[in-house]
mmCIF file of C-alpha atoms in Angstrom:
data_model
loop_
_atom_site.group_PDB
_atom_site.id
_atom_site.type_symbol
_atom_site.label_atom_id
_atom_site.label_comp_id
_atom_site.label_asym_id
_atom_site.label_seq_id
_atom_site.Cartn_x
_atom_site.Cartn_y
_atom_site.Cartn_z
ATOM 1 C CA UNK Q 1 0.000 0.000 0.000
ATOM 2 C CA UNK Q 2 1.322 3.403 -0.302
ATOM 3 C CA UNK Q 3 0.593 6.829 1.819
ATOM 4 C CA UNK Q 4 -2.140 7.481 -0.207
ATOM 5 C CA UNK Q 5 -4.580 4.182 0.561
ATOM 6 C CA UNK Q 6 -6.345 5.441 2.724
ATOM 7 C CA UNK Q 7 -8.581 2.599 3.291
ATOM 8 C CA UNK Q 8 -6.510 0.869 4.664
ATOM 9 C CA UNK Q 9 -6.351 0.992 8.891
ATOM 10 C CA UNK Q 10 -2.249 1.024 8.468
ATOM 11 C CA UNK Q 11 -2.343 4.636 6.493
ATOM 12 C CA UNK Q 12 -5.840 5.855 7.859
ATOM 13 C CA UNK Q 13 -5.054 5.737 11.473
ATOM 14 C CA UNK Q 14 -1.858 7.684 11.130
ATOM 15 C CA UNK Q 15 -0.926 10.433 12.902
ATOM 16 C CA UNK Q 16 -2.063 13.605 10.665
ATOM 17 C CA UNK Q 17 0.073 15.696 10.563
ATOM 18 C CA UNK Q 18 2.913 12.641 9.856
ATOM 19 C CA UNK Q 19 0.688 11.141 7.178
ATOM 20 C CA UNK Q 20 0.839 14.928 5.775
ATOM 21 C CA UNK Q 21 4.364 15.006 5.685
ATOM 22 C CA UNK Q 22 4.716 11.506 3.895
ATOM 23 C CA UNK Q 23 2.271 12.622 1.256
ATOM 24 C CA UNK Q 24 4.136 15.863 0.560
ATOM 25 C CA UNK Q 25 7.254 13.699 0.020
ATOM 26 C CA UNK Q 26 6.330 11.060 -1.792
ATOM 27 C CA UNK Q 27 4.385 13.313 -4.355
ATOM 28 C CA UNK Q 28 7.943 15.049 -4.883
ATOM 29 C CA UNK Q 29 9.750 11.577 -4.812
ATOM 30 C CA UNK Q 30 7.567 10.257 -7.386
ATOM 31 C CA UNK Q 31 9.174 13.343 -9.468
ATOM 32 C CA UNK Q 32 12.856 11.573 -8.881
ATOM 33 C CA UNK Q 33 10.756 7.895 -10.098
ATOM 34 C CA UNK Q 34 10.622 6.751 -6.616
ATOM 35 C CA UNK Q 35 7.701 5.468 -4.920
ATOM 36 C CA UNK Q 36 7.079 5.118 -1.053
ATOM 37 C CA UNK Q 37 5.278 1.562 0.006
ATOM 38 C CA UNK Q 38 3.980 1.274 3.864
ATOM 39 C CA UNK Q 39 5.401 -1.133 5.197
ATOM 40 C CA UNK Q 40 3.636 -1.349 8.224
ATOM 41 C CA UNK Q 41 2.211 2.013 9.664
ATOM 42 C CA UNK Q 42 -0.632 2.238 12.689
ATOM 43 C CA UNK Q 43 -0.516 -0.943 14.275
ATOM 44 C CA UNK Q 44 -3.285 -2.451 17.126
ATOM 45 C CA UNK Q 45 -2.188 -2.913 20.308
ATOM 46 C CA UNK Q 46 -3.000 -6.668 19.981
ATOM 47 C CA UNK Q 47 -1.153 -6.811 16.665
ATOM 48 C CA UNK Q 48 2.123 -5.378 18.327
ATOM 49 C CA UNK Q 49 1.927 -7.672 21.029
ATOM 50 C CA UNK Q 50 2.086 -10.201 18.268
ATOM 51 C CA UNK Q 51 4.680 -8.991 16.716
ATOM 52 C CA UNK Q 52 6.566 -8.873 20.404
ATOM 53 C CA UNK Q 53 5.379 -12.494 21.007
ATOM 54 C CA UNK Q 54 7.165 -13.284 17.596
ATOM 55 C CA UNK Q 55 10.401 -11.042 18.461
ATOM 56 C CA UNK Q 56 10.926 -13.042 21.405
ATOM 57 C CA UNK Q 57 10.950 -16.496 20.187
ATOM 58 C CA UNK Q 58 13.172 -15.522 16.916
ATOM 59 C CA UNK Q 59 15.782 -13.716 19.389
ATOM 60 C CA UNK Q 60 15.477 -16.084 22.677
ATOM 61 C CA UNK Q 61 14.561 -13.001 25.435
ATOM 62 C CA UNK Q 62 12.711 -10.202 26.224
ATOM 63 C CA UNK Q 63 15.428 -7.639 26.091
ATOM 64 C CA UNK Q 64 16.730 -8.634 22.522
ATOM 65 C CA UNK Q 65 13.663 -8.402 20.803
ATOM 66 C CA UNK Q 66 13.723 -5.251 22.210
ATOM 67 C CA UNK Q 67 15.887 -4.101 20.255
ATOM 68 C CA UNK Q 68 13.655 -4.393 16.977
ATOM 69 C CA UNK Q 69 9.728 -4.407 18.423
ATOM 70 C CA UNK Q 70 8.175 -2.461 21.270
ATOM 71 C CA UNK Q 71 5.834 -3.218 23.729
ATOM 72 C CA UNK Q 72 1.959 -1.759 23.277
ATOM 73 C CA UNK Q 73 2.540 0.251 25.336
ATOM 74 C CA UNK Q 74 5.948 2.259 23.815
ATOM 75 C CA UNK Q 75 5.577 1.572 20.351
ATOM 76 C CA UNK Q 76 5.178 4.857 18.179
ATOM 77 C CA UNK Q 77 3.449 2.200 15.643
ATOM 78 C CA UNK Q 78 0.463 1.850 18.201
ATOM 79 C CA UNK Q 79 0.099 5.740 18.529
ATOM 80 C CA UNK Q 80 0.467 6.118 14.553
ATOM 81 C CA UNK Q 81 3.170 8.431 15.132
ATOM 82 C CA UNK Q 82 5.881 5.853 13.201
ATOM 83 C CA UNK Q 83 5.506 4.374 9.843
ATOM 84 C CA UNK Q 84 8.101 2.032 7.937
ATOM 85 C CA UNK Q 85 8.804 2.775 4.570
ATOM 86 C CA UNK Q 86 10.155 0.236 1.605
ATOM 87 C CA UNK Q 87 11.567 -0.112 -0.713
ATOM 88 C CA UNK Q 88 14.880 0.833 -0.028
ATOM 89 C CA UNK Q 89 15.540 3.628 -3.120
ATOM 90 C CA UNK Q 90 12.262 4.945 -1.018
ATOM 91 C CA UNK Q 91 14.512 4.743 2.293
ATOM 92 C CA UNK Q 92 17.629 6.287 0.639
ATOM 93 C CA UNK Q 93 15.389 9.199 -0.686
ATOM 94 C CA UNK Q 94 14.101 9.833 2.806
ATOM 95 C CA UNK Q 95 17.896 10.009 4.346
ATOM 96 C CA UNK Q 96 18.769 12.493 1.746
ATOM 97 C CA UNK Q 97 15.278 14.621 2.080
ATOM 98 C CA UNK Q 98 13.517 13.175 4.750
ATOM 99 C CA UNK Q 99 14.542 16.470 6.931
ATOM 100 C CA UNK Q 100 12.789 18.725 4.589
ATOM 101 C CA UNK Q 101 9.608 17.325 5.443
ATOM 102 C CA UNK Q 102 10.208 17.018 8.776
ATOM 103 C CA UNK Q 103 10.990 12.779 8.396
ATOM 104 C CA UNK Q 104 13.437 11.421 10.381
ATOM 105 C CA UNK Q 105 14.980 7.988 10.616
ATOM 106 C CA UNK Q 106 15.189 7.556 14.447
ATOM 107 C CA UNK Q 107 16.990 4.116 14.826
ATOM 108 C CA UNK Q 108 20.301 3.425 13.290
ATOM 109 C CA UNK Q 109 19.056 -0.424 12.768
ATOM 110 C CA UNK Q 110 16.140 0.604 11.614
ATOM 111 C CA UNK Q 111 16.602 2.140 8.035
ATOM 112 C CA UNK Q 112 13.013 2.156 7.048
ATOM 113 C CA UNK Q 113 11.570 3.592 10.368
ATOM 114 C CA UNK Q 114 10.510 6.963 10.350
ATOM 115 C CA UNK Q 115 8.932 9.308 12.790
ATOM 116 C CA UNK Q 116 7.574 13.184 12.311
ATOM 117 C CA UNK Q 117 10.169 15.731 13.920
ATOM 118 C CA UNK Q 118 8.607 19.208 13.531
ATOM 119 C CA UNK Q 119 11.577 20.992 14.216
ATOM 120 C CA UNK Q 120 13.836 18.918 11.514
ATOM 121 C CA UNK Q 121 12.891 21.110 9.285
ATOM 122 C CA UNK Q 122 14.842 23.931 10.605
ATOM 123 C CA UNK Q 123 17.524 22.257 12.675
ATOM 124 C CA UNK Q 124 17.812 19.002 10.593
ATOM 125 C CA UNK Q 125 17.098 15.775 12.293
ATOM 126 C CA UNK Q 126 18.328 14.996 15.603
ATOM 127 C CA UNK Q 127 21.078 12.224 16.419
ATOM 128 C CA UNK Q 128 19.508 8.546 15.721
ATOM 129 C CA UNK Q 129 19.842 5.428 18.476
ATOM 130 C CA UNK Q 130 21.250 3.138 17.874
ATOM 131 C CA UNK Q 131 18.455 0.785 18.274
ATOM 132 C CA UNK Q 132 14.776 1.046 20.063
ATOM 133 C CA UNK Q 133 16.466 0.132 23.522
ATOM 134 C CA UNK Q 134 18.528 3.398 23.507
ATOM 135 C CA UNK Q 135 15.356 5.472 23.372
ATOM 136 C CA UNK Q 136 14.085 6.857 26.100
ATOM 137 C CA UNK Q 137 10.394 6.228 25.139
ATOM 138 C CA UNK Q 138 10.753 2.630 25.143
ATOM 139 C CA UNK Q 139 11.542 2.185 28.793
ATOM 140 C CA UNK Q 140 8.556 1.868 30.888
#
């Protein structure tokens, strides 16, 4: 799906103003021939869980699926304030204009996650963790 489907629950439920953003750059990516897919966007609390559930058995604990899946709780995915973006000539786009719009990559293992940073557009966009457990949001 892309940014603009918005019948689908992964686009709709987005954050506004970051759903704004991601329209305004993909309309001037698609002038460069590149086209930004959704990954995954809003997410359901019971669907992250899920996703946590799965993190844990592929990586044998708690604290290093951590490092790629938050709780329900944390995760910007649940709050529609993060969306993951594909393919990656869409990701390498983003790190080149991403600030522009205000999009910033926030995890340094994360290529394709992005998050709405209002004042990127002025300052550029702040320093990236190196993975979710780094951030400050994630501890509970």
């Amino acid at each position: 799906m892309t940014v603009f489907d918005d019948e689908f629950p992964a686009v709709a439920n987005l954050d506004p103003a970051l759903l704004e953003a991601l329209r305004r750059a993909a309309a001037d990516a698609a002038d460069d021939g590149v086209q930004f897919y959704v990954n995954s966007g809003w997410r359901s609390p019971e669907y992250q869980a899920r996703l946590l559930r799965e993190a844990i058995a592929k990586y044998g604990s708690k604290e290093e699926a951590a490092r790629w899946v938050a709780t329900p709780d944390t995760s910007p995915h649940v709050s529609g304030d993060a969306v993951d973006i594909g393919p990656s000539d869409a990701t390498a786009w983003l790190s080149r204009h991403g600030a522009q719009y205000g999009l910033c990559q926030i995890y340094k293992n994360e290529p394709w996650h992005y998050e709405l940073r209002a004042g990127a557009v002025e300052r550029g966009c702040p320093r990236m963790y190196a993975d979710p457990t780094q951030d400050p949001r994630m501890r509970q």
